[in-house]
Coordinates of C-alpha atoms and ligand atoms in Angstrom, one line a residue:
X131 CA 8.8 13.4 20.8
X132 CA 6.3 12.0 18.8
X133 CA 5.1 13.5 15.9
X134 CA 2.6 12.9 13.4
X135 CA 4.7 13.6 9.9
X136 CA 5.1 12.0 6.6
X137 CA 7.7 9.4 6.1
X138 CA 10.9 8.6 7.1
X139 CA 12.1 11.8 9.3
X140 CA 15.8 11.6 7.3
X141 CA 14.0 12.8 4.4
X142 CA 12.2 15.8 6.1
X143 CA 12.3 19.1 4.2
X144 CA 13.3 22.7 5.6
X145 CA 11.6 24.9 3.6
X146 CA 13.5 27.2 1.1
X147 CA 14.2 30.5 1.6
X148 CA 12.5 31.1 -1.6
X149 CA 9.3 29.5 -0.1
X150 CA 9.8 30.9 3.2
X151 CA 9.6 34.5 1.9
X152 CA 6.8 33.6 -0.9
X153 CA 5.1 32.7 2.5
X154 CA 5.6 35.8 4.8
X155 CA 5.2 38.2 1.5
X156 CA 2.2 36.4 -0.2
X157 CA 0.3 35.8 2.7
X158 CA 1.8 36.5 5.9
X159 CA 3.1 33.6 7.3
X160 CA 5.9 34.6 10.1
X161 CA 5.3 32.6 13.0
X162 CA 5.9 28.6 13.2
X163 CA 3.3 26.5 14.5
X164 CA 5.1 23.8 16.9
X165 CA 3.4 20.8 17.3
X166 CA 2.5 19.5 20.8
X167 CA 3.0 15.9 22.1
X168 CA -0.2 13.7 21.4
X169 CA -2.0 12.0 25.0
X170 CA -3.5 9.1 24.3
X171 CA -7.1 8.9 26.3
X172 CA -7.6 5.8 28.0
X173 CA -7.9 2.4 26.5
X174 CA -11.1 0.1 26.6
X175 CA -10.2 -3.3 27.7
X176 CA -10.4 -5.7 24.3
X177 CA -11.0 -9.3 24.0
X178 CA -8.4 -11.2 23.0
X179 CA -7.8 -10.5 19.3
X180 CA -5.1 -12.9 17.0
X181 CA -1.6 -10.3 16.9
X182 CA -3.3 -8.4 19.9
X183 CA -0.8 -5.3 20.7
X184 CA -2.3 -2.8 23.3
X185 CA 1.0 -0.9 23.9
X186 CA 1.0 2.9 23.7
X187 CA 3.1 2.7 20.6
X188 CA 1.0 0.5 18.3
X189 CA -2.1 2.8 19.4
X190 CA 0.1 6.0 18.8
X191 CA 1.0 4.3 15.6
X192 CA -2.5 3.9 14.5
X193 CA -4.0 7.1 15.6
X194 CA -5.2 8.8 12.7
X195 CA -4.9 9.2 9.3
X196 CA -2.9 12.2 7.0
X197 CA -5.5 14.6 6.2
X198 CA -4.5 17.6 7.1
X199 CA -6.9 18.0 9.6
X200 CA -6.0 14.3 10.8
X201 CA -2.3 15.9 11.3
X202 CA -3.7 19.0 12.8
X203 CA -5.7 17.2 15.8
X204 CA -3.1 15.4 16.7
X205 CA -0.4 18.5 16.2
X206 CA -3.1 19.9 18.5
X207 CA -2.2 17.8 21.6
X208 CA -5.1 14.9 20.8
X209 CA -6.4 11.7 19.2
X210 CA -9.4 10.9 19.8
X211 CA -9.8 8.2 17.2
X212 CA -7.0 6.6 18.7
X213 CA -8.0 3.0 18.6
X214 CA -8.0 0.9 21.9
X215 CA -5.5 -1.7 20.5
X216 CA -4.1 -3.2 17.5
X217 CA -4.6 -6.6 16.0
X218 CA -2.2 -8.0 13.2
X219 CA -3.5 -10.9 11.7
X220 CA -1.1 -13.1 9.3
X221 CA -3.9 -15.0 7.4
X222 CA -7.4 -14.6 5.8
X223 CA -8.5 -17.2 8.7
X224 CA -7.5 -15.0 11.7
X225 CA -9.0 -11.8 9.7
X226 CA -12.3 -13.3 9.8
X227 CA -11.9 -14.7 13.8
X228 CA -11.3 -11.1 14.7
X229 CA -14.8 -10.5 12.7
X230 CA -16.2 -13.1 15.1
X231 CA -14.8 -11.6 18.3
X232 CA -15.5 -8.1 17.2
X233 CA -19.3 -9.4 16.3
X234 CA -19.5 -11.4 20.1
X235 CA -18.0 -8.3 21.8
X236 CA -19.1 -5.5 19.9
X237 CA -16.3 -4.0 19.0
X238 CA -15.5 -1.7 16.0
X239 CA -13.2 -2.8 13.6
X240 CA -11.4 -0.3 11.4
X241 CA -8.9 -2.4 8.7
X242 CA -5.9 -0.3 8.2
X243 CA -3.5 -0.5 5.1
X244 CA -1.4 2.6 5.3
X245 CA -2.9 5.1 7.0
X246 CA -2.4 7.6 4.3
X247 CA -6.2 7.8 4.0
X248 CA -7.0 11.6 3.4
X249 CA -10.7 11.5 4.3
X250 CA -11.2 10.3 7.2
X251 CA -11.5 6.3 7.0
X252 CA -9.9 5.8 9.5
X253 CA -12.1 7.8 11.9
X254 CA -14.9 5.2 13.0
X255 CA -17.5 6.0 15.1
X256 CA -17.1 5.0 18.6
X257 CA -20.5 5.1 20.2
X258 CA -22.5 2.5 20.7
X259 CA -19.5 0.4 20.8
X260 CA -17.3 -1.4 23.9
X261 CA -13.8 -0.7 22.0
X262 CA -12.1 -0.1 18.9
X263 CA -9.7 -2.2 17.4
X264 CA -7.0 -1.4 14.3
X265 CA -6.6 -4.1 12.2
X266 CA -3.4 -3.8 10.7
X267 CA -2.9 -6.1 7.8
X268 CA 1.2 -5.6 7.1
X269 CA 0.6 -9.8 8.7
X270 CA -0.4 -10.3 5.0
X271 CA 2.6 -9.3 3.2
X272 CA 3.2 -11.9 0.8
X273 CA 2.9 -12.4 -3.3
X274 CA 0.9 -15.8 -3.5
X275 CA 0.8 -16.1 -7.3
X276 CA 2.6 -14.8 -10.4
X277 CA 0.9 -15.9 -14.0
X278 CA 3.2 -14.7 -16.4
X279 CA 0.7 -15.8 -19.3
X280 CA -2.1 -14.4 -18.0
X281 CA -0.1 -11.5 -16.9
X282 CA -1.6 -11.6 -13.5
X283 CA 0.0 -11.3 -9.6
X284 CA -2.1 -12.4 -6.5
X285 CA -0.8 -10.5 -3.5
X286 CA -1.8 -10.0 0.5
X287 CA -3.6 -7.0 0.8
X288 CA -1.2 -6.1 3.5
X289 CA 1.6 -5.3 0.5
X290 CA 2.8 -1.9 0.5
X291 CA 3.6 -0.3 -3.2
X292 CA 7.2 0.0 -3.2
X293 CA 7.6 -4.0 -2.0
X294 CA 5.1 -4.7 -4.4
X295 CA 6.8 -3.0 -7.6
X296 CA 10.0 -4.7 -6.3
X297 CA 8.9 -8.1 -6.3
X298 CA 7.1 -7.5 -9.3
X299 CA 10.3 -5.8 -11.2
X300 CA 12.5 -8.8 -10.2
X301 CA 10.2 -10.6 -12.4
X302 CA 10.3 -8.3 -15.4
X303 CA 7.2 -6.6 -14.8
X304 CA 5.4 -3.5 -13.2
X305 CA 1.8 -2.9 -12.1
X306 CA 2.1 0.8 -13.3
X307 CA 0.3 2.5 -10.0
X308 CA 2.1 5.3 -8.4
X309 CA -0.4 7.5 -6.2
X310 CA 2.0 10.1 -4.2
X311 CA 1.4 7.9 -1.6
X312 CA 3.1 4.9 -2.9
X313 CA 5.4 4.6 -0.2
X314 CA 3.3 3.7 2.5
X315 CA -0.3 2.3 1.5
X316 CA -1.3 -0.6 0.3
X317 CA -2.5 -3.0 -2.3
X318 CA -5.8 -3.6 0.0
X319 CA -6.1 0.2 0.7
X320 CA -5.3 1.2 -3.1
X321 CA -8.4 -1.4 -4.0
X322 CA -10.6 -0.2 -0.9
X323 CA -10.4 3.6 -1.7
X324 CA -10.5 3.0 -5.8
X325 CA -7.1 4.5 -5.9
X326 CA -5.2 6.6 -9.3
X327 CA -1.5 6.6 -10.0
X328 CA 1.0 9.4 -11.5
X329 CA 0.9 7.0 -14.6
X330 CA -3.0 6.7 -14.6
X331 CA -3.0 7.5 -18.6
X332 CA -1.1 4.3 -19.2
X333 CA -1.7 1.8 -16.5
X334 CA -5.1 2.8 -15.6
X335 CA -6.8 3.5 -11.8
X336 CA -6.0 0.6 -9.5
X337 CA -9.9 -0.3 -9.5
X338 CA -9.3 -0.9 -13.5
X339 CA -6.3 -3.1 -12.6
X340 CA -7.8 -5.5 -10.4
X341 CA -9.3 -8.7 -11.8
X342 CA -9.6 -10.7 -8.4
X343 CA -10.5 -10.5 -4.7
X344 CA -10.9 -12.6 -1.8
X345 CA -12.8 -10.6 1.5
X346 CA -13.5 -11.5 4.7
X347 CA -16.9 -10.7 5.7
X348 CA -19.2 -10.4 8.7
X349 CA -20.9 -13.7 6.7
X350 CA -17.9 -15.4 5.8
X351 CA -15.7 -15.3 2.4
X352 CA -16.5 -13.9 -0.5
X353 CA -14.2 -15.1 -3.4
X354 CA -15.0 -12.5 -6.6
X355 CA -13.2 -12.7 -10.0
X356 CA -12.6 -15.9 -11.7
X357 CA -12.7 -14.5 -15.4
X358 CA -10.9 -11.6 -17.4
X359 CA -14.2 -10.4 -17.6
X360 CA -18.0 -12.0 -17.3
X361 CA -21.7 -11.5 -17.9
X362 CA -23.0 -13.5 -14.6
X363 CA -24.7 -11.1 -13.2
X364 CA -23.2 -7.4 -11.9
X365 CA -19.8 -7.4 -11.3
X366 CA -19.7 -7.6 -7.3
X367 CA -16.4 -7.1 -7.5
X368 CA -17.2 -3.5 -7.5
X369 CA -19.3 -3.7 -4.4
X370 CA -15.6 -4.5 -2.8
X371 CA -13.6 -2.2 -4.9
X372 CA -14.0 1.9 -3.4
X373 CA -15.9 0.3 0.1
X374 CA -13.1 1.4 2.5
X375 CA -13.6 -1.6 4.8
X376 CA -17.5 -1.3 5.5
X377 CA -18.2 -4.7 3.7
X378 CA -15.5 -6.6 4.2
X379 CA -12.0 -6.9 5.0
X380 CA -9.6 -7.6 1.7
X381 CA -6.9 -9.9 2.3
X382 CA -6.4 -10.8 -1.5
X383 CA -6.0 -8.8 -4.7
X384 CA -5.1 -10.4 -8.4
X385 CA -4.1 -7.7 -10.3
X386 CA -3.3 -7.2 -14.2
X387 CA 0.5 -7.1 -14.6
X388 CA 2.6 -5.5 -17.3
X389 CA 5.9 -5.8 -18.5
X390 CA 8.2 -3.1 -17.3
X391 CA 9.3 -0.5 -19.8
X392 CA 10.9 2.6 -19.2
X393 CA 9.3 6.2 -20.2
X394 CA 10.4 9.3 -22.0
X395 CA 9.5 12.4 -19.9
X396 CA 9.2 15.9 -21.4
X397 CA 8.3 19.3 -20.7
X398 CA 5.6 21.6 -22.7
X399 CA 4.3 25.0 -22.1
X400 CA 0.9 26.2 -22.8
X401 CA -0.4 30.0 -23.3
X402 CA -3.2 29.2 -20.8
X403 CA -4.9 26.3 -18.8
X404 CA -8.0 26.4 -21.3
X405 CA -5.2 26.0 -24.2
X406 CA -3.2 23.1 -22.4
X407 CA -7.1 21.5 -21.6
X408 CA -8.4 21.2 -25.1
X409 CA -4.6 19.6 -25.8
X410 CA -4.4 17.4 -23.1
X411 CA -7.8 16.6 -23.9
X412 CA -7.0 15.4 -27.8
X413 CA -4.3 13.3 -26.8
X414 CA -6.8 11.6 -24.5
X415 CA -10.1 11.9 -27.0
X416 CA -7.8 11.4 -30.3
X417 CA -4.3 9.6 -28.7
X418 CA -1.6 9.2 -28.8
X419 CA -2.5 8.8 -25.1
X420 CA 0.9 9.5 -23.1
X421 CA 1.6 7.2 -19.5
X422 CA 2.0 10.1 -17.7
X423 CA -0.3 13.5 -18.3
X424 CA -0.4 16.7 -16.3
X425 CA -1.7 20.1 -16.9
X426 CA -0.8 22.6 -14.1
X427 CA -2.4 25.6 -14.0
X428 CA -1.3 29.3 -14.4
X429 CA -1.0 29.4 -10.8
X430 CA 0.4 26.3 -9.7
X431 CA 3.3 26.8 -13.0
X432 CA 3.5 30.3 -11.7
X433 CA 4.7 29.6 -7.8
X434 CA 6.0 26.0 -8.5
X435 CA 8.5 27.8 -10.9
X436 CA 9.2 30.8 -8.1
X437 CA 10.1 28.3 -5.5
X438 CA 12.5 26.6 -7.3
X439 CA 10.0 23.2 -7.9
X440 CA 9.0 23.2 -11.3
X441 CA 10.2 25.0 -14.8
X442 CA 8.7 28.5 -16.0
X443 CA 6.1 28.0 -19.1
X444 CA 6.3 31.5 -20.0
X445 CA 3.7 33.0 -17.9
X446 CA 1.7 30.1 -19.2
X447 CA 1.4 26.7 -17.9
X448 CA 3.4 23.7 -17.9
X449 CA 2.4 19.9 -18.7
X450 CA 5.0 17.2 -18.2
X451 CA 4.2 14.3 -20.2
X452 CA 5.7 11.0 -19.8
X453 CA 5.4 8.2 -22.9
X454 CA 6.9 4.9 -23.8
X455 CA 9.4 5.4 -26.9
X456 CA 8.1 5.4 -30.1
X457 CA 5.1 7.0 -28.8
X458 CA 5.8 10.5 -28.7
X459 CA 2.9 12.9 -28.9
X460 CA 5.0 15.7 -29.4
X461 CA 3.4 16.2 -33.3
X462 CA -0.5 16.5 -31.6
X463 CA 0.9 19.2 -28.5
X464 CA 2.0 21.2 -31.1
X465 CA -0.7 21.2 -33.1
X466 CA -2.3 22.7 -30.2
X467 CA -0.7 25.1 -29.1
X468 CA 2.4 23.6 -27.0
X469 CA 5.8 24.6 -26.9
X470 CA 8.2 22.3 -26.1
X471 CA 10.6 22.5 -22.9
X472 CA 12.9 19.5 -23.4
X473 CA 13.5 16.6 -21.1
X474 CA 14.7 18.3 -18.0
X475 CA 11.5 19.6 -16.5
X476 CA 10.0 15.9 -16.6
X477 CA 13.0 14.5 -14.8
X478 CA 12.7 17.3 -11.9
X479 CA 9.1 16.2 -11.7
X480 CA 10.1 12.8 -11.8
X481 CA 12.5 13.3 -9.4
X482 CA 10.6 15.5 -6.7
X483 CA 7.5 13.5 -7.1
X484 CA 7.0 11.8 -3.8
X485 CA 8.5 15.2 -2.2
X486 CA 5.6 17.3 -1.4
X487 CA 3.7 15.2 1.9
X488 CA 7.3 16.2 3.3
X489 CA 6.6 19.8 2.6
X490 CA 3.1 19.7 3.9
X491 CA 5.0 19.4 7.4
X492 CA 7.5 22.0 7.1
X493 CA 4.3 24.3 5.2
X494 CA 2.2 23.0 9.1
X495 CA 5.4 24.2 11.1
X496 CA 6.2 27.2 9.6
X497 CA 2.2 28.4 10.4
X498 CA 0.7 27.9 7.1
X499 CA -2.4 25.9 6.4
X500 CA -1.8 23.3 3.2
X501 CA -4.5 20.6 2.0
X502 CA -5.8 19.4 -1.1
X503 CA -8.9 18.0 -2.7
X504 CA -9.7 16.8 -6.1
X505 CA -13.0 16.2 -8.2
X506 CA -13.6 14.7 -11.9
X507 CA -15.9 15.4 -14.4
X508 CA -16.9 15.4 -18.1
X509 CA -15.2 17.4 -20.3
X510 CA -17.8 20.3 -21.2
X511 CA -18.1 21.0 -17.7
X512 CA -14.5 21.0 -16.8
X513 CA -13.9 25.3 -16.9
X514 CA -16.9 25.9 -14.9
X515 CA -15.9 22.9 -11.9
X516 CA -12.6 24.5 -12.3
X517 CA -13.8 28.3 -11.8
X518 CA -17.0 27.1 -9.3
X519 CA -14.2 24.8 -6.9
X520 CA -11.3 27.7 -7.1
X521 CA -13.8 30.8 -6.3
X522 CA -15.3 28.9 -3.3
X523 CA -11.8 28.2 -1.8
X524 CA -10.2 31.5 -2.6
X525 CA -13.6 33.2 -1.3
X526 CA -14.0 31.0 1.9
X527 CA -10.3 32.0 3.0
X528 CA -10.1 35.3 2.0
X529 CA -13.3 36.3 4.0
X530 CA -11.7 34.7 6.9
X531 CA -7.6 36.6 6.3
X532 CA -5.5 36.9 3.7
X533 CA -5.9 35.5 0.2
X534 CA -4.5 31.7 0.4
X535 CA -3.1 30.6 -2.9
X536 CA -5.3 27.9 -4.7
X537 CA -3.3 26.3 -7.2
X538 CA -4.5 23.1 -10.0
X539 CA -3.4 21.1 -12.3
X540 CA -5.1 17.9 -14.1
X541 CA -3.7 14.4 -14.0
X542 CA -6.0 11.7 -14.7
X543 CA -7.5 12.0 -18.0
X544 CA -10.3 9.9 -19.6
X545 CA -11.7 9.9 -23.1
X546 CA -15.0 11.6 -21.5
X547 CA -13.5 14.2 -19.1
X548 CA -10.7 14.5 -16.5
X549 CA -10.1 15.1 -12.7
X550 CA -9.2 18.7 -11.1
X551 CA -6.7 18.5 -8.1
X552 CA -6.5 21.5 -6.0
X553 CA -4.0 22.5 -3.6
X554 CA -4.4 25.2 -1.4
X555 CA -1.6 26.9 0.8
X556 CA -3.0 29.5 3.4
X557 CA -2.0 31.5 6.7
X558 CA -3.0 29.3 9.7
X559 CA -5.9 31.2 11.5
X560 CA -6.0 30.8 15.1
X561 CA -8.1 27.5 14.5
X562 CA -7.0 25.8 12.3
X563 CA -9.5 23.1 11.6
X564 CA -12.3 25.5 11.7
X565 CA -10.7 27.5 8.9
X566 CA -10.2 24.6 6.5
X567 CA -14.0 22.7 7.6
X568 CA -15.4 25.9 6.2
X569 CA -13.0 25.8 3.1
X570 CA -13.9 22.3 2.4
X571 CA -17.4 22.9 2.7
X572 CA -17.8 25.8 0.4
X573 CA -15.8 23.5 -2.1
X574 CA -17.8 20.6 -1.6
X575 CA -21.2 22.1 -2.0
X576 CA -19.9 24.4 -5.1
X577 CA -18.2 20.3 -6.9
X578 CA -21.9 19.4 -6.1
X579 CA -23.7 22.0 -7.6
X580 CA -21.6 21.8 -10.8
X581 CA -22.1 18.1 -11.2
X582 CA -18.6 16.8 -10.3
X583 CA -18.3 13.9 -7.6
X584 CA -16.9 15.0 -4.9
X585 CA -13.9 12.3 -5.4
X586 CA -11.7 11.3 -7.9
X587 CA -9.6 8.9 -6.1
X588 CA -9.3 9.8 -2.8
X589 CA -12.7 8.3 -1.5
X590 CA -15.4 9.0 0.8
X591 CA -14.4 8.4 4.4
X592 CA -15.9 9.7 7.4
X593 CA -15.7 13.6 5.7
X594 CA -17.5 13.2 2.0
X595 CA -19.9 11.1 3.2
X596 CA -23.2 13.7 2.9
X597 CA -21.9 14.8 -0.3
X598 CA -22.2 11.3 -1.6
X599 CA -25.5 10.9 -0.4
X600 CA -26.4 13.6 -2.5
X601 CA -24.9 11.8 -5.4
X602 CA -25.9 8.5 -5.2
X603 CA -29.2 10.0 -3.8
X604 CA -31.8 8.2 -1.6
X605 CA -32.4 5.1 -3.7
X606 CA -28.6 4.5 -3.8
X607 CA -28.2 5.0 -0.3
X608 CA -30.8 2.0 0.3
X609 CA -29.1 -0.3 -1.7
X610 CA -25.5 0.4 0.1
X611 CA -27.5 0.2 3.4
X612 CA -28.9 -2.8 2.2
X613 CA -25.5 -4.5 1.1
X614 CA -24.0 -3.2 4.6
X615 CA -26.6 -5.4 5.8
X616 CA -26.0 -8.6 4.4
X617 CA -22.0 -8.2 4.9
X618 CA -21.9 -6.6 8.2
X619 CA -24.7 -8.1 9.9
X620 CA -23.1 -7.2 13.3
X621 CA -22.7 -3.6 12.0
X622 CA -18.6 -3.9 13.5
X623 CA -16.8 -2.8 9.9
X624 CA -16.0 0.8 10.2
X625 CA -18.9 2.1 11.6
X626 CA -19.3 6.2 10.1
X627 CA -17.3 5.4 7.2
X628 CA -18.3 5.5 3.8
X629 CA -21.9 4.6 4.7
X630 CA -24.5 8.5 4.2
Ligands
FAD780 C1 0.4 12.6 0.8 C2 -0.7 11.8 0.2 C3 -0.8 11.7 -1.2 C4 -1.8 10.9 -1.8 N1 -1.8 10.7 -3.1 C5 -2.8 9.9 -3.6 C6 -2.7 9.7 -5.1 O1 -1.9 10.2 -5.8 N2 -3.7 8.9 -5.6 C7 -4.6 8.3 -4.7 O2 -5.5 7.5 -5.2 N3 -4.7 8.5 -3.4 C8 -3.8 9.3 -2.9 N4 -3.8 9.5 -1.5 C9 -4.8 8.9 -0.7 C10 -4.5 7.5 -0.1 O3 -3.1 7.3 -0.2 C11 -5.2 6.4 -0.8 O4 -6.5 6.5 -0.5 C12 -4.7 5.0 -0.6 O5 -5.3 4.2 -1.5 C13 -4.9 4.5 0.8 O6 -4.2 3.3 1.0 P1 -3.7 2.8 2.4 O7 -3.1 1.5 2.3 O8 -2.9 3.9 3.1 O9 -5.1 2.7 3.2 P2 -5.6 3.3 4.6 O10 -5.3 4.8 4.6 O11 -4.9 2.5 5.7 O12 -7.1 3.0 4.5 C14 -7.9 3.7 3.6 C15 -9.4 3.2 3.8 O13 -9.5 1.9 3.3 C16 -9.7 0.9 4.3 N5 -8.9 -0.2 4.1 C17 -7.5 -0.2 4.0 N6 -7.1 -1.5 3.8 C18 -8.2 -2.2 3.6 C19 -8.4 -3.6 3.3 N7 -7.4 -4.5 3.1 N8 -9.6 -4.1 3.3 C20 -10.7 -3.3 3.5 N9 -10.5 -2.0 3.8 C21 -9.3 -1.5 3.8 C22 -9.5 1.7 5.6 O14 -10.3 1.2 6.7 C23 -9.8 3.1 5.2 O15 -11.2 3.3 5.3 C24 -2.8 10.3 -0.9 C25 -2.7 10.4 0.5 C26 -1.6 11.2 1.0 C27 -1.5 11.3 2.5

């Protein structure tokens, strides 16, 4: 049967026991959720697009995205955004002749990396169109360039993290980004949705990583970078960088390298979240600024600790913190407040940290409902996002069944503020999607109202997009229009994404 689940099914979780009865005692959760088998509605003929597959498989295989409302819908029985066929180009040159066909035809085009996009991007609009086609860029797979004295690596966009870091480590370097999606997306997707790593503190976000680009456009190529840094003029690099395939299609990204160094994990515990902040918040104002950073909250410490997934903090909460040796901030987390936990609860992190999409599935099948979202913003503001985002989720569930659990923690952190990543694990009501839309929304409109952006890394997509209208308000939304314009003039790059 097909299913839509994270990863490679050998390394699928059963739940715990211990989670299993955190689930039926703290909220209720008895009855599994089975997930039925996806139909496929009919296909639109397509012209005849380079690497044209119109099988069942590669459309099953491109059928949505892994939001949890992506997984839902097609749990459900459907996809709907299941495009009409796949094309997999192997160069820049046939990336911009399915541009042309899609422009003669009129027919949506909707680039797709890994399809671990968790906001819809992959969701174009349909109408208005005769078909829509995945392109699937794993035909650009290659690593064109390495400049060991600039420190620099040109890839194909098509490159998936882990193949990256291995060619890359063979070499003696790293490029230092681990989202917890590493496994499957890509360099092109990581650049297209201004992606953050695990090791963000360090390394950086992806978008500060890349110095290069080369797009195919509705107009033709656009070649952007040819300097560390430059004044000519904005930087339209950054028109690329975060525009989730509405202006142009990336097949190349040069990206900053580093030499590979291993890191020193270790565990603290702090008497409260507000405590751990104003720490995690020195190291990041004052230094020494760690690789790795994160600040769970009392909640998240509390349950990750009673199911057996992270160390106890005391009835406080724990930060793991990951540096490069001789760079121990040890001295500073005292100074504030920490208490230090030793090595081991680093490794486990370390260890377990691509684990949870797997538990997502077994959370879906067991009956529960588990998403997250995240946010950023400045430092004086970061309590009251944090309250405003938690109240409308916990309030927004409860008034719909039982209490969910909301749970936090911090790990991207900036001299100027920081980002709040929320997870939130609830009983499934008896529709599902409903129940989380009006979750999201209340959450949404309450990072709005406090002045957050409504992403940190994950992106806009097909579901942010009227809370980035509001943020970029109307002005903004002219000049995007405007660009979308001069890129897309045939309006075929994924129509209903990113775009208010
Ligand atoms: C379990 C899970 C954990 C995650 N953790 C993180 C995390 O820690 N940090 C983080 O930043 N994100 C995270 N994400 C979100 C997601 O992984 C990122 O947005 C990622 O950068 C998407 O890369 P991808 O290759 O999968 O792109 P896709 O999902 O395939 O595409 C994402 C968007 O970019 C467009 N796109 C893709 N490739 C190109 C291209 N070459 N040119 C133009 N447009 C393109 C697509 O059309 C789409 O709109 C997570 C997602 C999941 C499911």
């Amino acid at each position: 049967m097909t299913t839509f689940r994270w990863g490679d099914p050998a390394d699928a979780v059963t739940l715990p026991s211990s989670v299993r009865n955190l689930l039926a005692a703290a909220l209720g959760v008895t009855e599994p959720r089975p997930a039925a088998e996806p139909v496929l509605p009919e296909p639109a003929p397509l012209p005849d697009f380079p690497g044209l597959d119109v099988s069942p498989a590669a459309r099953l295989g491109h059928a949505t995205g892994m939001s949890t409302e992506d997984l839902l819908t097609a749990r459900g029985g459907a996809v709907p955004d299941a495009p009409d066929g796949v094309a997999r180009p192997a160069s820049h040159e046939e990336v911009l002749e399915v541009l042309r066909l899609a422009a003669e035809h009129r027919v949506a085009v909707v680039p797709h990396g890994g399809r671990t996009s968790v906001v819809g991007g992959l969701r174009a609009v349909r109408e208005g169109y005769t078909g829509v086609v995945a392109l699937d860029l794993s035909g650009l797979d290659r690593l064109l360039r390495l400049d060991r004295t600039s420190r620099t690596a040109t890839f194909q966009a098509g490159v998936p993290g882990p193949r990256a870091e291995e060619m890359l480590n063979a070499e003696g370097f790293t490029l230092g980004h681990f989202p917890q999606s590493f496994q499957y997306a890509t360099l092109g997707g990581f650049a297209a949705t201004r992606s953050s790593g695990q090791a963000s503190a360090g390394y950086g976000r992806f978008d500060q990583m890349v110095v290069g680009l080369r797009a195919a456009t509705g107009a033709g190529t656009l070649d952007l970078g040819r300097a560390p840094q430059s004044a000519a003029g904005p930087d339209l690099r950054q028109l690329l960088l975060g525009s989730e395939g509405a202006f142009g299609v990336l097949t190349e990204i040069t990206v900053r390298i580093r030499p590979r160094r291993e890191l020193q994990y270790a565990g603290w515990a702090f008497p409260s979240f507000e405590a751990g902040m104003r720490a995690v918040r020195a190291l990041a104002q004052d230094g020494p600024l760690p690789v790795v950073l994160r600040l769970s909250d009392e909640a998240e410490t509390a349950i990750n600790a009673a199911t057996g997934s992270g160390a106890e903090a005391g009835g406080g909460c724990l930060a793991i913190v990951g540096h490069f040796p001789g760079a121990d901030p040890a001295e500073r987390l005292v100074e504030y407040g920490g208490e230090p936990l030793g090595e081991e609860p680093g490794k486990a992190w370390e260890a377990g940290r691509f684990r949870a999409p797997y538990l997502r599935d077994a959370l879906l099948d067991a009956g529960a409902l588990a998403e997250t979202l995240e946010t950023a913003t400045f430092w004086d503001r970061l309590p009251q996002t944090y309250a405003a985002v938690r109240d409308a989720l916990v309030g927004t569930l409860s008034a719909a069944g039982t209490p969910p659990m909301v749970m936090c923690h911090i790990s991207h952190v900036y001299e100027t503020g920081a980002s709040l990543y929320f997870t939130v694990v609830a009983a499934q009501a008896e529709d599902p999607i409903a129940q989380w839309r009006a979750a999201k929304a209340a959450a949404g409109e309450a990072i709005v109202k406090s002045g957050a952006t409504i992403s940190h890394h994950h992106g806009v997509g097909r579901d942010h997009r009227s809370w980035y209208a509001q943020e970029i308000g109307p002005v903004g939304t002219a000049v995007l229009h405007a660009v979308k314009r001069a890129v897309d003039p045939h309006d075929v790059l994924n129509p209903g994404i990113l775009l208010p």
